[in-house]
XYZ file of C-alpha atoms in Angstrom:
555
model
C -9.633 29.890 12.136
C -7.433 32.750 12.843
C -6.641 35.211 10.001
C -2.926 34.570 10.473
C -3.606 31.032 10.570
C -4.963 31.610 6.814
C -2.862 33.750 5.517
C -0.272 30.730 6.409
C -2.338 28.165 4.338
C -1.460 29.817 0.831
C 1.130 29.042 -1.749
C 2.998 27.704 0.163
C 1.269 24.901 1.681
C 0.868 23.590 -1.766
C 4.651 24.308 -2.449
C 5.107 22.110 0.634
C 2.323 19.279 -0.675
C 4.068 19.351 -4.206
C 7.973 18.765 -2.290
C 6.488 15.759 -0.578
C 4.904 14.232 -3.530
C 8.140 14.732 -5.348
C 10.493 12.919 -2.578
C 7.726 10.347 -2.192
C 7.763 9.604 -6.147
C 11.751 9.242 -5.779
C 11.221 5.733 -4.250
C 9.672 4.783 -7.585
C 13.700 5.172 -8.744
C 14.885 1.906 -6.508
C 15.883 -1.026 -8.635
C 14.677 -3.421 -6.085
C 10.624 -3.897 -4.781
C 9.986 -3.285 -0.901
C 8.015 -6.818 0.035
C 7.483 -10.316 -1.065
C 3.897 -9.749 -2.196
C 4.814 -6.838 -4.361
C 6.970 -9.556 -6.030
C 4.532 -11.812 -6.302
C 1.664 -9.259 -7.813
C 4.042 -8.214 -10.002
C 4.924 -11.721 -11.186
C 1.121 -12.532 -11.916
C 1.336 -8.795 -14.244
C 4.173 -9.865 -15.878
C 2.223 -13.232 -16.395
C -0.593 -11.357 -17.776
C 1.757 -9.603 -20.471
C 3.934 -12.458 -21.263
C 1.203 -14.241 -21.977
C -1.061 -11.467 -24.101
C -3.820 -12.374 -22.098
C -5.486 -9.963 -20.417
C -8.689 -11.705 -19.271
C -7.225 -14.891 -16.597
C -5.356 -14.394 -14.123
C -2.215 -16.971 -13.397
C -0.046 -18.092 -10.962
C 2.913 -20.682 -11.451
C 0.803 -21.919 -14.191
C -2.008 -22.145 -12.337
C -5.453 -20.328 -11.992
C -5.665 -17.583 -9.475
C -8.463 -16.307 -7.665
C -7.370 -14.072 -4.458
C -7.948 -10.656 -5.784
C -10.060 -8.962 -8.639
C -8.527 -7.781 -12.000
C -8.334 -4.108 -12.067
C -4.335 -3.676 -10.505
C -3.061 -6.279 -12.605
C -4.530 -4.794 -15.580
C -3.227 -1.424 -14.782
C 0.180 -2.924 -13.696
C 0.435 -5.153 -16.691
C -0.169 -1.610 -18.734
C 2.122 0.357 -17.415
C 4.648 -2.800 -17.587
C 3.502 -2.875 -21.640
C 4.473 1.255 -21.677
C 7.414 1.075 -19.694
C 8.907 -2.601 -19.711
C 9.399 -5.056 -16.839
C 10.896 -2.598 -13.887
C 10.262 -1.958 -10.141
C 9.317 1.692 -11.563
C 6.701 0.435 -13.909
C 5.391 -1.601 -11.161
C 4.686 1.070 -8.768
C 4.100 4.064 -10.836
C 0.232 3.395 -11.381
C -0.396 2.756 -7.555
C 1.674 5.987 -6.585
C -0.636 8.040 -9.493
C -3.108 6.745 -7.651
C -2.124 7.474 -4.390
C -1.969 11.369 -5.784
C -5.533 11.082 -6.991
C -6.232 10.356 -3.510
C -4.527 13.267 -2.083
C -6.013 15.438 -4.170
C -9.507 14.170 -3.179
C -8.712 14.347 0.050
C -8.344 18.348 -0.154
C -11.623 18.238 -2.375
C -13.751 16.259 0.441
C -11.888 18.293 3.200
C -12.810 21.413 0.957
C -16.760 20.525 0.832
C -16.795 19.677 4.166
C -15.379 22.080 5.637
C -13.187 24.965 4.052
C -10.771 24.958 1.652
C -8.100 25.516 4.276
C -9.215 22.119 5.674
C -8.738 20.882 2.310
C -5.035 21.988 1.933
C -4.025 20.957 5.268
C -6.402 17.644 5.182
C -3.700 16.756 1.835
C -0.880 17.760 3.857
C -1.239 15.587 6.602
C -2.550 12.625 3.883
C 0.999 13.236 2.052
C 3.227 12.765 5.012
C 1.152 10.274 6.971
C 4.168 7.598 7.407
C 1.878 4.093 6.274
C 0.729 6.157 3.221
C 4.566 7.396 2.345
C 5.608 3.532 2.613
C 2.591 2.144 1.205
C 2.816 4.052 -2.047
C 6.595 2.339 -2.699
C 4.965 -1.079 -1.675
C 1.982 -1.225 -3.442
C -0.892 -3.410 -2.924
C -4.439 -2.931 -3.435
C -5.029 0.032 -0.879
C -2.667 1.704 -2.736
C -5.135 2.079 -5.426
C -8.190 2.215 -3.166
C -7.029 5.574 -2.086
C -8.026 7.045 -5.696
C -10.790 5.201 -5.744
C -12.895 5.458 -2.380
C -11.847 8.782 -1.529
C -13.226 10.178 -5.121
C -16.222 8.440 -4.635
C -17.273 9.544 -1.475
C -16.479 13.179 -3.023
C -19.042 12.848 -5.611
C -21.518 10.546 -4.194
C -21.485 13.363 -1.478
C -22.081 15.623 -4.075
C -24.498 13.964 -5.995
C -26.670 13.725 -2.188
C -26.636 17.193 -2.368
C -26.537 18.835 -5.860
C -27.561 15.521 -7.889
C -26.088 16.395 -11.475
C -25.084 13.648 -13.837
C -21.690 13.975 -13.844
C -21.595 13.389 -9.946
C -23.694 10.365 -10.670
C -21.229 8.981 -13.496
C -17.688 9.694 -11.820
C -19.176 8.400 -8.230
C -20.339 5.068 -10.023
C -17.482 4.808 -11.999
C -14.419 5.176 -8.822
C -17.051 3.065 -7.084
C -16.921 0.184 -9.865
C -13.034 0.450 -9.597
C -12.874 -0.061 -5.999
C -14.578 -3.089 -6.594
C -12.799 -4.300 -9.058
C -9.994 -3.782 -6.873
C -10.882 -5.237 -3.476
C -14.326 -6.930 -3.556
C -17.842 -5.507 -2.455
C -16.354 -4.622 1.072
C -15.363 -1.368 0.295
C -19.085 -0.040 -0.315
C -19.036 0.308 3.620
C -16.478 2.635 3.682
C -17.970 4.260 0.611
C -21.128 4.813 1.731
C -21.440 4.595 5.434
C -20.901 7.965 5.926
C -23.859 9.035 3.964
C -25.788 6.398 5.984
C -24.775 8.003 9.010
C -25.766 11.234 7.937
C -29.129 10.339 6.848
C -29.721 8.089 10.049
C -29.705 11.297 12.167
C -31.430 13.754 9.913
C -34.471 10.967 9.594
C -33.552 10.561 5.553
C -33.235 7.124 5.610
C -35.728 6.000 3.148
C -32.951 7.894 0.519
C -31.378 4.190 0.743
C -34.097 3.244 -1.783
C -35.279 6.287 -3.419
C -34.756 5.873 -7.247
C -32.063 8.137 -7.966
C -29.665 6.029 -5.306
C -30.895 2.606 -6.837
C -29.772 3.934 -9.894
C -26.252 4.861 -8.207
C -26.061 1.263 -7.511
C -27.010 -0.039 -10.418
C -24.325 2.239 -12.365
C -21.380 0.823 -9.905
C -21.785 -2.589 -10.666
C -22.384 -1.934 -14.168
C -19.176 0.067 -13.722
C -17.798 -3.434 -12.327
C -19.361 -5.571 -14.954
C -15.374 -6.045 -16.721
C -14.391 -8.023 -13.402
C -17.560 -10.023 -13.432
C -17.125 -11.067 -17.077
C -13.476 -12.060 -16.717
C -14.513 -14.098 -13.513
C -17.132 -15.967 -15.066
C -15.482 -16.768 -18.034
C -12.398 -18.259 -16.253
C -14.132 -19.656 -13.971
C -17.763 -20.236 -14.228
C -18.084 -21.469 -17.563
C -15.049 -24.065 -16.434
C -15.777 -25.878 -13.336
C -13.582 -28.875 -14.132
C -10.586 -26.498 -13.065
C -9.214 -26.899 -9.572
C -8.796 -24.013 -7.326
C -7.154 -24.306 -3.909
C -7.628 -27.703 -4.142
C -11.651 -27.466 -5.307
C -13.681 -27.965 -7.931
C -16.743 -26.834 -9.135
C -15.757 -22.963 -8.191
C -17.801 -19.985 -9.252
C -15.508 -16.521 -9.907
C -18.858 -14.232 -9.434
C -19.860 -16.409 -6.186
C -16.444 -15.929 -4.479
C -16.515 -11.986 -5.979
C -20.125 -11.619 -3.843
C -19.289 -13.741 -0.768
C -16.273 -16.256 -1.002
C -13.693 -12.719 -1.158
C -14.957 -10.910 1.624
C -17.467 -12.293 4.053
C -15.314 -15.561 3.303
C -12.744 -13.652 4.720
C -14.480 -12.030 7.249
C -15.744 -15.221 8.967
C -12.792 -16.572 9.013
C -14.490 -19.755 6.410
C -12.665 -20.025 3.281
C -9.785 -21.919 1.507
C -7.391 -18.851 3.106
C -7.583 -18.481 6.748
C -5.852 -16.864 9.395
C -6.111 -17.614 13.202
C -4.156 -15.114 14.988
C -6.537 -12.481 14.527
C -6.840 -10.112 17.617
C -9.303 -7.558 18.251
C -6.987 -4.593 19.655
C -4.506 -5.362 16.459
C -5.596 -1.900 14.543
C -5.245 0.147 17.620
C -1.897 0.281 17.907
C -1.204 -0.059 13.859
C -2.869 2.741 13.401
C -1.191 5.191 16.035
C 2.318 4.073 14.682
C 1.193 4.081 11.112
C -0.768 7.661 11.360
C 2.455 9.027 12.509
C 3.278 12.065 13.046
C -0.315 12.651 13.705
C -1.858 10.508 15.768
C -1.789 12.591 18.833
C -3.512 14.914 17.029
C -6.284 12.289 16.034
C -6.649 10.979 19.272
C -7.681 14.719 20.431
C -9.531 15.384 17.424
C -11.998 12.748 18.510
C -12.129 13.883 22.227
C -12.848 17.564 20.636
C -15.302 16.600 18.030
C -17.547 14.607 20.516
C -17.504 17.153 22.982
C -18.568 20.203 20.101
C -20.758 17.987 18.593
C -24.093 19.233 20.791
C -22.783 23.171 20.212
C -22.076 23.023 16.403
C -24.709 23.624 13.504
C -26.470 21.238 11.495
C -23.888 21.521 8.369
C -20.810 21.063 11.156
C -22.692 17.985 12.869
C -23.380 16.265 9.377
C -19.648 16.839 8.427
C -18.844 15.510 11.457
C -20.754 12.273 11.813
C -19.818 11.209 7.923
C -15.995 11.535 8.825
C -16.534 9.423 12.565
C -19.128 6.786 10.642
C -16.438 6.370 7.521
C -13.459 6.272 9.871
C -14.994 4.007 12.912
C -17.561 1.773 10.870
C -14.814 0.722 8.980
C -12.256 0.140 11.588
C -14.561 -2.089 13.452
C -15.149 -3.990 10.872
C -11.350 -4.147 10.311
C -10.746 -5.133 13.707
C -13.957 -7.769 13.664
C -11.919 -9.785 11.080
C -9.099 -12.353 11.814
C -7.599 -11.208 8.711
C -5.201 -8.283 10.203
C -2.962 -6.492 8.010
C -1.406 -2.940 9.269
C -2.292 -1.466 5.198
C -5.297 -2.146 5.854
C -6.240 0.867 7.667
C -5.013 3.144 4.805
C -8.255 3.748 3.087
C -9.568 5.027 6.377
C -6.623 7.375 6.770
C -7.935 10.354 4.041
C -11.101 10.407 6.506
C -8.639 10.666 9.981
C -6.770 13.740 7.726
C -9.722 15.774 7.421
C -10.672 15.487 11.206
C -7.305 16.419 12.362
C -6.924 18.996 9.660
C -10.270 20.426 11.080
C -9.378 20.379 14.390
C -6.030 22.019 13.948
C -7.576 25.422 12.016
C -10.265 25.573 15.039
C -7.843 24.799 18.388
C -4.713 26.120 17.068
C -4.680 28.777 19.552
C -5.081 26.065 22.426
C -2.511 23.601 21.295
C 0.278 24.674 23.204
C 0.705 21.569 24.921
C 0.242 19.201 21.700
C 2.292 21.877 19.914
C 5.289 20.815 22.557
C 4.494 17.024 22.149
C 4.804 17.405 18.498
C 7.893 19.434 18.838
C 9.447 16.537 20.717
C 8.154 13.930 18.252
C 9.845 15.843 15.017
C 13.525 15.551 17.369
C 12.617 11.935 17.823
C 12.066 11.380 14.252
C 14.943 13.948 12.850
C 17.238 12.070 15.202
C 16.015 8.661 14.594
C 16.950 9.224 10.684
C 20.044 11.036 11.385
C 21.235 8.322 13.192
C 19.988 5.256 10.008
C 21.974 7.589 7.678
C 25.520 7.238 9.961
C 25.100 3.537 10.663
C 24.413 2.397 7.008
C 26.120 5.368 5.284
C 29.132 6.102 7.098
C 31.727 4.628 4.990
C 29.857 5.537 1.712
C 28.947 9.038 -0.518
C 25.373 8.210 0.659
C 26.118 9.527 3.629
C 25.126 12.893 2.724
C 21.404 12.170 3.255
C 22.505 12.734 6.835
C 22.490 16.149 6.050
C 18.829 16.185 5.680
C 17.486 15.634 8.778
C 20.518 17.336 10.233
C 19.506 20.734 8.635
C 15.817 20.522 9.839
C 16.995 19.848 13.107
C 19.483 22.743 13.388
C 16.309 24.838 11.693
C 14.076 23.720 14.721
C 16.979 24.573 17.586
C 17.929 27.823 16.282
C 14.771 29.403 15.102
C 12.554 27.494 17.895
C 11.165 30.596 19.484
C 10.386 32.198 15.886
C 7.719 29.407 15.022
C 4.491 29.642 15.249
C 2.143 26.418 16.452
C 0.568 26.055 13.567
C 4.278 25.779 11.396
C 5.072 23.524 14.615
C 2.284 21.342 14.187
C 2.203 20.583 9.993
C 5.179 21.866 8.398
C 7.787 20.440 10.709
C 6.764 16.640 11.816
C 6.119 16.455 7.962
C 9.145 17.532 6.818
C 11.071 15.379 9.630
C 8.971 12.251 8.108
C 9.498 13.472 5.010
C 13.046 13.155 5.197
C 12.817 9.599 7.186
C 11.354 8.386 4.316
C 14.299 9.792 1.880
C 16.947 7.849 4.211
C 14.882 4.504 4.481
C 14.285 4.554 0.307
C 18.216 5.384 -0.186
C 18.577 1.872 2.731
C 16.275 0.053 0.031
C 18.011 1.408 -3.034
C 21.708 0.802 -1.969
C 21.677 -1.428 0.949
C 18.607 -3.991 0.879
C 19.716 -4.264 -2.806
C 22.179 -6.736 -1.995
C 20.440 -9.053 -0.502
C 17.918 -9.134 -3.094
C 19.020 -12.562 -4.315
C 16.237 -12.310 -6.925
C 17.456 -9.578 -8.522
C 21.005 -9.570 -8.077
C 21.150 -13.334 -9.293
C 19.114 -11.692 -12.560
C 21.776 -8.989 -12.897
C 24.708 -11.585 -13.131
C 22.593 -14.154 -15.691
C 22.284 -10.656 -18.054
C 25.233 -11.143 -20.023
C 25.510 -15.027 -19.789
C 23.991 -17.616 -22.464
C 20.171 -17.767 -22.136
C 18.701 -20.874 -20.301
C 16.270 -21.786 -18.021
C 17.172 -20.420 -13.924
C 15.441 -22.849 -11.449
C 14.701 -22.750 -7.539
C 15.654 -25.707 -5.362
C 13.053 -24.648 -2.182
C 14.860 -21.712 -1.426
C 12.347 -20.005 0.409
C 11.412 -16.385 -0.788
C 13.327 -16.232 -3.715
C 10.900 -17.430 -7.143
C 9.092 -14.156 -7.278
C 11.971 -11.910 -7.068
C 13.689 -14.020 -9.746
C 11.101 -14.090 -12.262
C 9.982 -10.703 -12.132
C 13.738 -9.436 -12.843
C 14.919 -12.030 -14.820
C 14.530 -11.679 -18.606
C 15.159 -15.444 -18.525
C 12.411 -18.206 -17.845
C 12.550 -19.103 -14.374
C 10.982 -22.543 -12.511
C 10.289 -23.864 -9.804
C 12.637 -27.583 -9.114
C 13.135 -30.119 -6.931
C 14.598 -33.534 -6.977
C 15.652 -35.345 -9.142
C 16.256 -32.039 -11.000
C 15.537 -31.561 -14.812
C 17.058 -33.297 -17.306
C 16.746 -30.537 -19.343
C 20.685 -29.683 -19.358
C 22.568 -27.042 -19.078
C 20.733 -24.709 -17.185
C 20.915 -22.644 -13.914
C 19.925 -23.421 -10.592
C 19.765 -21.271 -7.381
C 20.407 -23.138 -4.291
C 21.301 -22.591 -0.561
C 24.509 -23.523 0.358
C 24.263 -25.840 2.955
C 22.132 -27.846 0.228
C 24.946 -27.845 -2.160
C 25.814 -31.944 -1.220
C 22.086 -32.434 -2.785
C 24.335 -32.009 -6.113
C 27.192 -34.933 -5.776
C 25.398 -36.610 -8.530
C 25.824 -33.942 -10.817
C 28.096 -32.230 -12.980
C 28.135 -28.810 -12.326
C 29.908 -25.654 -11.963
C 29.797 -22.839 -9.128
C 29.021 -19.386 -10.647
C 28.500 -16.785 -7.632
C 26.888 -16.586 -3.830
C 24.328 -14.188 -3.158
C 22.348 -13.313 0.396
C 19.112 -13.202 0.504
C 16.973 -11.805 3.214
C 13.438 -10.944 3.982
C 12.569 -7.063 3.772
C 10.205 -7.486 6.870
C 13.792 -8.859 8.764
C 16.054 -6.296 7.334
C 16.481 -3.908 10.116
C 16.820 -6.150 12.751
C 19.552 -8.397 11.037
C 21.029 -5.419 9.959
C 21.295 -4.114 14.172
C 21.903 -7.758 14.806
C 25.300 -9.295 15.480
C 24.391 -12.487 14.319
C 22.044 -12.109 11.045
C 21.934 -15.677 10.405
C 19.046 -15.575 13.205
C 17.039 -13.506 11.364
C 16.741 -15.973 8.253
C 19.745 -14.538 6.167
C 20.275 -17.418 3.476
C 23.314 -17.488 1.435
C 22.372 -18.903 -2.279
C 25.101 -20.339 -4.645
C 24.093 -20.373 -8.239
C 25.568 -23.126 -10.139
C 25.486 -24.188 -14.148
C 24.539 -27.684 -13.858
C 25.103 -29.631 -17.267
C 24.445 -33.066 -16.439
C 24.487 -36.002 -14.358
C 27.807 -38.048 -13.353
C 27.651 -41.426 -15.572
C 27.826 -44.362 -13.017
């Protein structure tokens, strides 16, 4: 690493890590959640605190068994703190998305150099998947601040033992399993397998002070197994996905992940394809995939040159990064968030590589360059077409600025500026205009919420769903009224309210009712391209009619 190269990584890297964090944590502001399954974990929280049980988890009135405990109960706390909102929803995710940023500079730091470490948590808080994924939280969310600490101390505790390495690695360990099942001890500890693979330390495996790691982890875990087998194992009359006879700790050892995995239980997906994470994770490691891509080519050709401490580094990045991306990609099960927990591990190597080829990345220093226009005029160009008849239209000023910054001062900045601080701040400020589209465009045609908005003010009764498809989760979790499923014959439980789509509306002849308002509602996932569409009805736009129904017609 040059000495101007760290004299740049000071202050005001952090400055710059701290700015991101802080337009990152705006999105927690939005009134509205990003995806039908944040709905829906949300509803099973607001389950959990409605009804003061904190040890089942629910469904629609039903047992649930997808995922372990440990985000509901953090969700359902923070809902407790803060009340029902789309900010108490996301805030504990997003903390820990933070905790895993700031690990990500600590494993960088041990690694490597603490330089590493800062840029490492630079490119980890504007990686675009990571900036999205913290608004629309699901479990990885929290697995950031969970593997990423682990691996810290557990690579610690290889080296330095100590107790409190011991005790914190357990511990993050036990909460990634009580987050998303025993899979994530190969992205824990693979690394450290790799490591003592090549140095002929493999017997370490089962020396006793590792054992005793292990033991402490699922001892750390032992809240999710008791909740499971009370709900479950001491009740085998219940029926789950359409069983009986189910065991909570069987499906937490096998049924949750190699169930999964092979493709063999009640959930199953068969459109799996093996290349699927390739070309998630170059869009999703934006702006720095490039970069990865040659920080692989680089590290494999060093790897014979470099010192024992730079090989070891190397091989527990590559084993934590690939090991678990092959597995990813072995599975049927394919979702792009998937890949974030490897993403911390993909930082450090391109934050590596960048402080020992920055004098020889001229040409990805120009390919970058080009990327940060793309992206600066990409955003410049959402602002004007959703903001142009609107105040909001000043976020176009954002990316405007940092693109006048990059014409005019071009030949003042350095590579190193050119590489980190600009295609951060241009994703940065990508991300601003897409959470202002979510706060004060997708917001209307939230019918869930906007339907719960209207029923604020109006005499309290029960708000049911006639199979209109996407909308129970958004309703319930906004509405401070009971919601229900319905179908017909409706409920005879008059007067009440019922959400229905429009062209259903004949469905009603027999009863006496009386339209209230028409809302839109339309998938997040199909927002854009109804939005660029000239005909949005294609892309699944339903238009809902609530109506007061308060009785039948007497014959």
């Amino acid at each position: 690493m040059t000495g101007q190269l760290a004299l740049n990584l000071n202050r005001s890297w952090w400055c710059l890590i701290i700015l991101l964090l802080l337009i990152n944590a705006c999105g927690m502001f939005s009134p509205v959640l990003n995806s039908n399954d944040a709905y829906f974990y949300a509803v099973i929280s607001k389950t959990m605190v409605s009804n003061h049980d904190w040890l089942n988890l629910y469904y629609a009135s039903q047992d649930w068994l997808d995922k372990p405990h440990l985000p509901f109960w953090l969700t359902a706390l923070s809902f407790k703190i803060f009340g029902i909102s789309a900010f108490a929803y996301v805030l504990p995710g997003f903390i820990f998305h933070c905790v895993g940023a700031i690990y990500t500079y600590r494993l960088g730091k041990v690694l490597y150099s603490e330089a590493t470490g800062i840029a490492a948590a630079l490119i980890y808080v504007s990686s675009l998947h990571l900036l999205l994924s913290s608004m629309d939280i699901r479990a990885e969310a929290f697995l950031l601040g969970e593997i990423v600490p682990a691996c810290y101390y557990y690579l610690r505790y290889d080296r330095v033992d100590g107790i409190k390495n011991l005790l914190l690695a357990s511990l993050f360990t036990g909460l990634a399993l009580m987050t998303k099942g025993l899979f994530i001890v190969v992205t824990i500890f693979s690394g450290l397998v790799a490591m003592w693979l090549y140095s002929g330390e493999l017997r370490k495996i089962i020396q006793p002070k590792w054992l005793l790691a292990y033991a402490l982890s699922l001892l750390a875990a032992l809240p999710e197994l008791i909740c499971l087998y009370v709900q479950f194992d001491l009740h085998p009359e219940k029926l789950v996905f359409g069983q009986q006879q189910v065991s909570g700790i069987s499906w937490f050892f096998w049924g949750s992940q190699f169930g999964r995995f092979f493709n063999s239980g009640p959930i199953v997906n068969n459109h799996g394809n093996p290349g699927f994470f390739v070309h998630t994770f170059l869009w999703a490691f934006l702006p720095w995939s490039l970069l990865f891509i040659g920080s692989i080519f680089a590290a494999w050709r060093r790897f014979k040159t470099e010192n024992a401490t730079q090989r070891a580094a190397s091989l527990y990045l590559q084993s934590g990064f690939w090991l678990t991306f092959i597995m990813f990609s072995a599975t049927k099960f394919q979702l792009d968030h998937y890949t974030n927990i490897i993403m911390p591990f993909a930082a450090i190597m391109v934050a590596n590589y960048i402080l020992n080829q920055a004098p020889k990345l001229a040409v990805i220093s120009k390919i970058q360059q080009g990327l940060t226009f793309i992206i600066l005029c990409l955003s410049l160009a959402i602002s004007i077409f959703f903001f142009r008849g609107s105040w909001l239209i000043i976020s176009a000023l954002i990316p405007t600025l940092i693109l006048g910054y990059c014409i005019f001062q071009r030949s003042k900045i350095s590579v190193a500026k050119w590489i980190l601080t600009l295609p951060a701040l241009a994703v940065a400020s990508s991300f601003i205009v897409l959470m202002l589209v979510n706060a004060f465009v997708y917001r209307s045609y939230d019918a869930g919420y906007n339907i719960a908005q209207y029923l604020k003010d109006k005499p309290a009764a029960t708000v049911y769903n006639l199979e209109v498809p996407g909308l129970i989760n958004n309703l319930e979790f906004h509405s401070e009224l009971p919601v229900a499923e319905a179908h017909l014959p409706l409920p005879n439980n008059y007067p009440y309210y019922l959400a229905i789509k429009n062209d259903n509306l004949s469905q009603l002849e027999s009863y006496n009712y009386e339209k209230l308002a028409r809302f839109n509602e339309l998938e997040m996932t199909k927002f854009i391209p109804a939005m660029l569409s000239s005909n949005k009805y294609q892309y699944s736009l339903i238009m809902i009619d609530l109506v007061k129904v308060n009785g039948r017609h007497s014959n």
